[in-house]
Short mmCIF file of N, CA and C in Angstrom, two decimals:
data_model
loop_
_atom_site.label_atom_id
_atom_site.label_comp_id
_atom_site.label_asym_id
_atom_site.label_seq_id
_atom_site.Cartn_x
_atom_site.Cartn_y
_atom_site.Cartn_z
N UNK V 1 5.98 -2.55 47.19
CA UNK V 1 6.81 -3.53 46.51
C UNK V 1 6.02 -4.84 46.40
N UNK V 2 5.86 -5.39 45.21
CA UNK V 2 5.10 -6.64 45.04
C UNK V 2 5.80 -7.81 45.73
N UNK V 3 5.00 -8.70 46.29
CA UNK V 3 5.54 -9.90 46.91
C UNK V 3 5.26 -11.09 46.00
N UNK V 4 5.85 -12.24 46.35
CA UNK V 4 5.58 -13.45 45.55
C UNK V 4 4.10 -13.80 45.61
N UNK V 5 3.45 -13.49 46.73
CA UNK V 5 2.01 -13.72 46.86
C UNK V 5 1.24 -12.85 45.87
N UNK V 6 1.67 -11.55 45.74
CA UNK V 6 1.03 -10.65 44.77
C UNK V 6 1.15 -11.21 43.37
N UNK V 7 2.34 -11.73 43.03
CA UNK V 7 2.57 -12.28 41.70
C UNK V 7 1.68 -13.49 41.45
N UNK V 8 1.56 -14.36 42.47
CA UNK V 8 0.72 -15.55 42.35
C UNK V 8 -0.74 -15.15 42.14
N UNK V 9 -1.19 -14.14 42.89
CA UNK V 9 -2.56 -13.66 42.74
C UNK V 9 -2.78 -13.12 41.34
N UNK V 10 -1.84 -12.32 40.84
CA UNK V 10 -1.97 -11.75 39.50
C UNK V 10 -2.04 -12.84 38.44
N UNK V 11 -1.22 -13.87 38.58
CA UNK V 11 -1.23 -14.98 37.61
C UNK V 11 -2.56 -15.70 37.65
N UNK V 12 -3.05 -16.01 38.86
CA UNK V 12 -4.33 -16.71 39.00
C UNK V 12 -5.48 -15.84 38.50
N UNK V 13 -5.44 -14.54 38.79
CA UNK V 13 -6.49 -13.64 38.32
C UNK V 13 -6.54 -13.60 36.80
N UNK V 14 -5.38 -13.52 36.18
CA UNK V 14 -5.33 -13.50 34.72
C UNK V 14 -5.86 -14.81 34.14
N UNK V 15 -5.51 -15.91 34.76
CA UNK V 15 -5.96 -17.22 34.29
C UNK V 15 -7.48 -17.34 34.42
N UNK V 16 -8.02 -16.91 35.57
CA UNK V 16 -9.46 -17.04 35.84
C UNK V 16 -10.27 -16.05 35.02
N UNK V 17 -9.79 -14.80 34.95
CA UNK V 17 -10.45 -13.80 34.14
C UNK V 17 -11.60 -13.07 34.80
N UNK V 18 -11.92 -13.38 36.06
CA UNK V 18 -13.05 -12.73 36.72
C UNK V 18 -12.66 -12.11 38.06
N UNK V 19 -11.37 -11.98 38.33
CA UNK V 19 -10.92 -11.47 39.62
C UNK V 19 -10.52 -10.01 39.46
N UNK V 20 -10.97 -9.18 40.37
CA UNK V 20 -10.56 -7.78 40.41
C UNK V 20 -9.87 -7.55 41.74
N UNK V 21 -8.58 -7.27 41.71
CA UNK V 21 -7.83 -7.00 42.91
C UNK V 21 -8.06 -5.55 43.30
N UNK V 22 -8.58 -5.32 44.51
CA UNK V 22 -8.96 -3.97 44.93
C UNK V 22 -7.85 -3.22 45.66
N UNK V 23 -6.73 -3.81 45.88
CA UNK V 23 -5.63 -3.14 46.55
C UNK V 23 -4.39 -3.97 46.39
N UNK V 24 -3.24 -3.50 46.59
CA UNK V 24 -2.88 -2.15 46.98
C UNK V 24 -2.99 -1.17 45.81
N UNK V 25 -2.81 0.11 46.11
CA UNK V 25 -2.97 1.15 45.08
C UNK V 25 -2.00 0.93 43.93
N UNK V 26 -2.52 1.01 42.72
CA UNK V 26 -1.72 0.92 41.50
C UNK V 26 -2.29 1.92 40.51
N UNK V 27 -1.46 2.39 39.63
CA UNK V 27 -1.92 3.34 38.61
C UNK V 27 -3.08 2.73 37.85
N UNK V 28 -4.16 3.49 37.71
CA UNK V 28 -5.32 3.02 36.96
C UNK V 28 -6.33 2.28 37.82
N UNK V 29 -6.01 2.04 39.08
CA UNK V 29 -6.94 1.36 40.00
C UNK V 29 -7.37 2.34 41.07
N UNK V 30 -7.90 1.85 42.14
CA UNK V 30 -8.34 2.69 43.23
C UNK V 30 -7.17 3.46 43.84
N UNK V 31 -7.38 4.73 44.17
CA UNK V 31 -6.29 5.51 44.75
C UNK V 31 -6.21 5.33 46.26
N UNK V 32 -7.28 4.88 46.88
CA UNK V 32 -7.28 4.66 48.33
C UNK V 32 -7.86 3.27 48.64
N UNK V 33 -7.13 2.22 48.31
CA UNK V 33 -7.66 0.87 48.53
C UNK V 33 -7.67 0.50 50.00
N UNK V 34 -8.48 -0.46 50.32
CA UNK V 34 -8.53 -0.99 51.67
C UNK V 34 -7.37 -1.96 51.86
N UNK V 35 -6.83 -1.99 53.06
CA UNK V 35 -5.83 -3.00 53.37
C UNK V 35 -6.47 -4.19 54.07
N UNK V 36 -7.80 -4.11 54.29
CA UNK V 36 -8.53 -5.18 54.93
C UNK V 36 -8.83 -6.27 53.90
N UNK V 37 -8.60 -7.54 54.24
CA UNK V 37 -8.95 -8.60 53.31
C UNK V 37 -10.46 -8.67 53.14
N UNK V 38 -10.90 -9.05 51.98
CA UNK V 38 -12.33 -9.15 51.73
C UNK V 38 -12.61 -9.98 50.50
N UNK V 39 -13.86 -10.30 50.32
CA UNK V 39 -14.28 -11.07 49.15
C UNK V 39 -15.68 -10.65 48.75
N UNK V 40 -15.92 -10.59 47.48
CA UNK V 40 -17.25 -10.37 46.94
C UNK V 40 -17.75 -11.74 46.51
N UNK V 41 -18.84 -12.18 47.12
CA UNK V 41 -19.33 -13.53 46.88
C UNK V 41 -20.71 -13.46 46.24
N UNK V 42 -20.87 -14.13 45.11
CA UNK V 42 -22.15 -14.22 44.42
C UNK V 42 -22.52 -15.69 44.29
N UNK V 43 -23.15 -16.26 45.32
CA UNK V 43 -23.42 -17.69 45.29
C UNK V 43 -24.54 -18.10 44.34
N UNK V 44 -25.44 -17.17 44.03
CA UNK V 44 -26.61 -17.50 43.19
C UNK V 44 -26.95 -16.33 42.28
N UNK V 45 -27.69 -16.64 41.23
CA UNK V 45 -28.30 -15.61 40.39
C UNK V 45 -29.79 -15.61 40.73
N UNK V 46 -30.24 -14.61 41.48
CA UNK V 46 -31.63 -14.62 41.93
C UNK V 46 -32.61 -14.38 40.79
N UNK V 47 -32.13 -14.00 39.61
CA UNK V 47 -33.03 -13.86 38.46
C UNK V 47 -33.38 -15.22 37.86
N UNK V 48 -32.61 -16.25 38.20
CA UNK V 48 -32.95 -17.61 37.79
C UNK V 48 -33.99 -18.14 38.77
N UNK V 49 -35.16 -18.59 38.28
CA UNK V 49 -36.22 -19.00 39.20
C UNK V 49 -35.79 -20.07 40.22
N UNK V 50 -35.04 -21.08 39.78
CA UNK V 50 -34.62 -22.13 40.71
C UNK V 50 -33.66 -21.57 41.75
N UNK V 51 -32.66 -20.81 41.31
CA UNK V 51 -31.70 -20.26 42.25
C UNK V 51 -32.35 -19.23 43.17
N UNK V 52 -33.32 -18.49 42.66
CA UNK V 52 -34.08 -17.55 43.49
C UNK V 52 -34.84 -18.28 44.59
N UNK V 53 -35.39 -19.46 44.26
CA UNK V 53 -36.11 -20.22 45.28
C UNK V 53 -35.14 -20.74 46.35
N UNK V 54 -33.92 -21.08 45.95
CA UNK V 54 -32.92 -21.49 46.95
C UNK V 54 -32.59 -20.32 47.88
N UNK V 55 -32.43 -19.14 47.32
CA UNK V 55 -32.10 -17.96 48.12
C UNK V 55 -33.24 -17.60 49.07
N UNK V 56 -34.47 -17.90 48.69
CA UNK V 56 -35.63 -17.56 49.52
C UNK V 56 -35.90 -18.60 50.60
N UNK V 57 -35.33 -19.77 50.48
CA UNK V 57 -35.64 -20.83 51.45
C UNK V 57 -34.65 -20.81 52.62
N UNK V 58 -35.15 -21.04 53.83
CA UNK V 58 -34.26 -21.10 54.99
C UNK V 58 -33.17 -22.17 54.83
N UNK V 59 -33.51 -23.30 54.27
CA UNK V 59 -32.51 -24.36 54.07
C UNK V 59 -31.44 -23.91 53.09
N UNK V 60 -31.84 -23.30 51.98
CA UNK V 60 -30.88 -22.80 51.00
C UNK V 60 -29.97 -21.75 51.61
N UNK V 61 -30.53 -20.86 52.42
CA UNK V 61 -29.73 -19.83 53.08
C UNK V 61 -28.72 -20.45 54.04
N UNK V 62 -29.14 -21.48 54.77
CA UNK V 62 -28.24 -22.15 55.70
C UNK V 62 -27.09 -22.85 54.97
N UNK V 63 -27.41 -23.49 53.85
CA UNK V 63 -26.38 -24.19 53.08
C UNK V 63 -25.36 -23.19 52.52
N UNK V 64 -25.86 -22.09 51.97
CA UNK V 64 -24.97 -21.07 51.42
C UNK V 64 -24.12 -20.46 52.53
N UNK V 65 -24.74 -20.10 53.66
CA UNK V 65 -23.99 -19.51 54.78
C UNK V 65 -22.95 -20.49 55.31
N UNK V 66 -23.31 -21.76 55.39
CA UNK V 66 -22.36 -22.77 55.86
C UNK V 66 -21.17 -22.91 54.93
N UNK V 67 -21.43 -22.86 53.62
CA UNK V 67 -20.34 -22.94 52.65
C UNK V 67 -19.41 -21.74 52.73
N UNK V 68 -19.98 -20.56 52.90
CA UNK V 68 -19.16 -19.35 53.02
C UNK V 68 -18.34 -19.41 54.32
N UNK V 69 -18.98 -19.82 55.41
CA UNK V 69 -18.27 -19.92 56.69
C UNK V 69 -17.12 -20.93 56.60
N UNK V 70 -17.36 -22.05 55.95
CA UNK V 70 -16.31 -23.07 55.80
C UNK V 70 -15.15 -22.53 54.97
N UNK V 71 -15.45 -21.78 53.91
CA UNK V 71 -14.40 -21.22 53.06
C UNK V 71 -13.57 -20.19 53.81
N UNK V 72 -14.23 -19.34 54.59
CA UNK V 72 -13.50 -18.33 55.37
C UNK V 72 -12.63 -19.01 56.43
N UNK V 73 -13.19 -20.00 57.11
CA UNK V 73 -12.43 -20.73 58.12
C UNK V 73 -11.20 -21.39 57.50
N UNK V 74 -11.38 -22.00 56.34
CA UNK V 74 -10.25 -22.65 55.66
C UNK V 74 -9.20 -21.62 55.25
N UNK V 75 -9.63 -20.49 54.73
CA UNK V 75 -8.68 -19.47 54.27
C UNK V 75 -7.90 -18.87 55.43
N UNK V 76 -8.54 -18.71 56.58
CA UNK V 76 -7.88 -18.07 57.72
C UNK V 76 -7.13 -19.04 58.62
N UNK V 77 -7.27 -20.33 58.37
CA UNK V 77 -6.59 -21.33 59.18
C UNK V 77 -5.08 -21.24 58.96
N UNK V 78 -4.31 -21.50 60.01
CA UNK V 78 -2.86 -21.51 59.83
C UNK V 78 -2.47 -22.56 58.80
N UNK V 79 -1.51 -22.22 57.95
CA UNK V 79 -1.11 -23.18 56.92
C UNK V 79 -0.32 -24.31 57.56
N UNK V 80 -0.43 -25.47 56.98
CA UNK V 80 0.26 -26.66 57.50
C UNK V 80 1.35 -27.08 56.52
N UNK V 81 2.38 -26.31 56.43
CA UNK V 81 3.46 -26.61 55.49
C UNK V 81 4.43 -27.61 56.04
#
């Protein structure tokens, strides 16, 4: 049964145009979706020479990892309503 959160996600996904919801199971989608939360993150395009150099540098890797860690921490933090 869809929840209000599911509806909000669907609306945001449609607006953004680049989101693929991997679960729960729906006709035409995966038949055995994961119930584990997850994210596919593409911080850089390594085919771009500048972005590739960022990915290859220890500083660039630290900045990207720090940004991902901050986003996960923010997402998992208890809401302050």
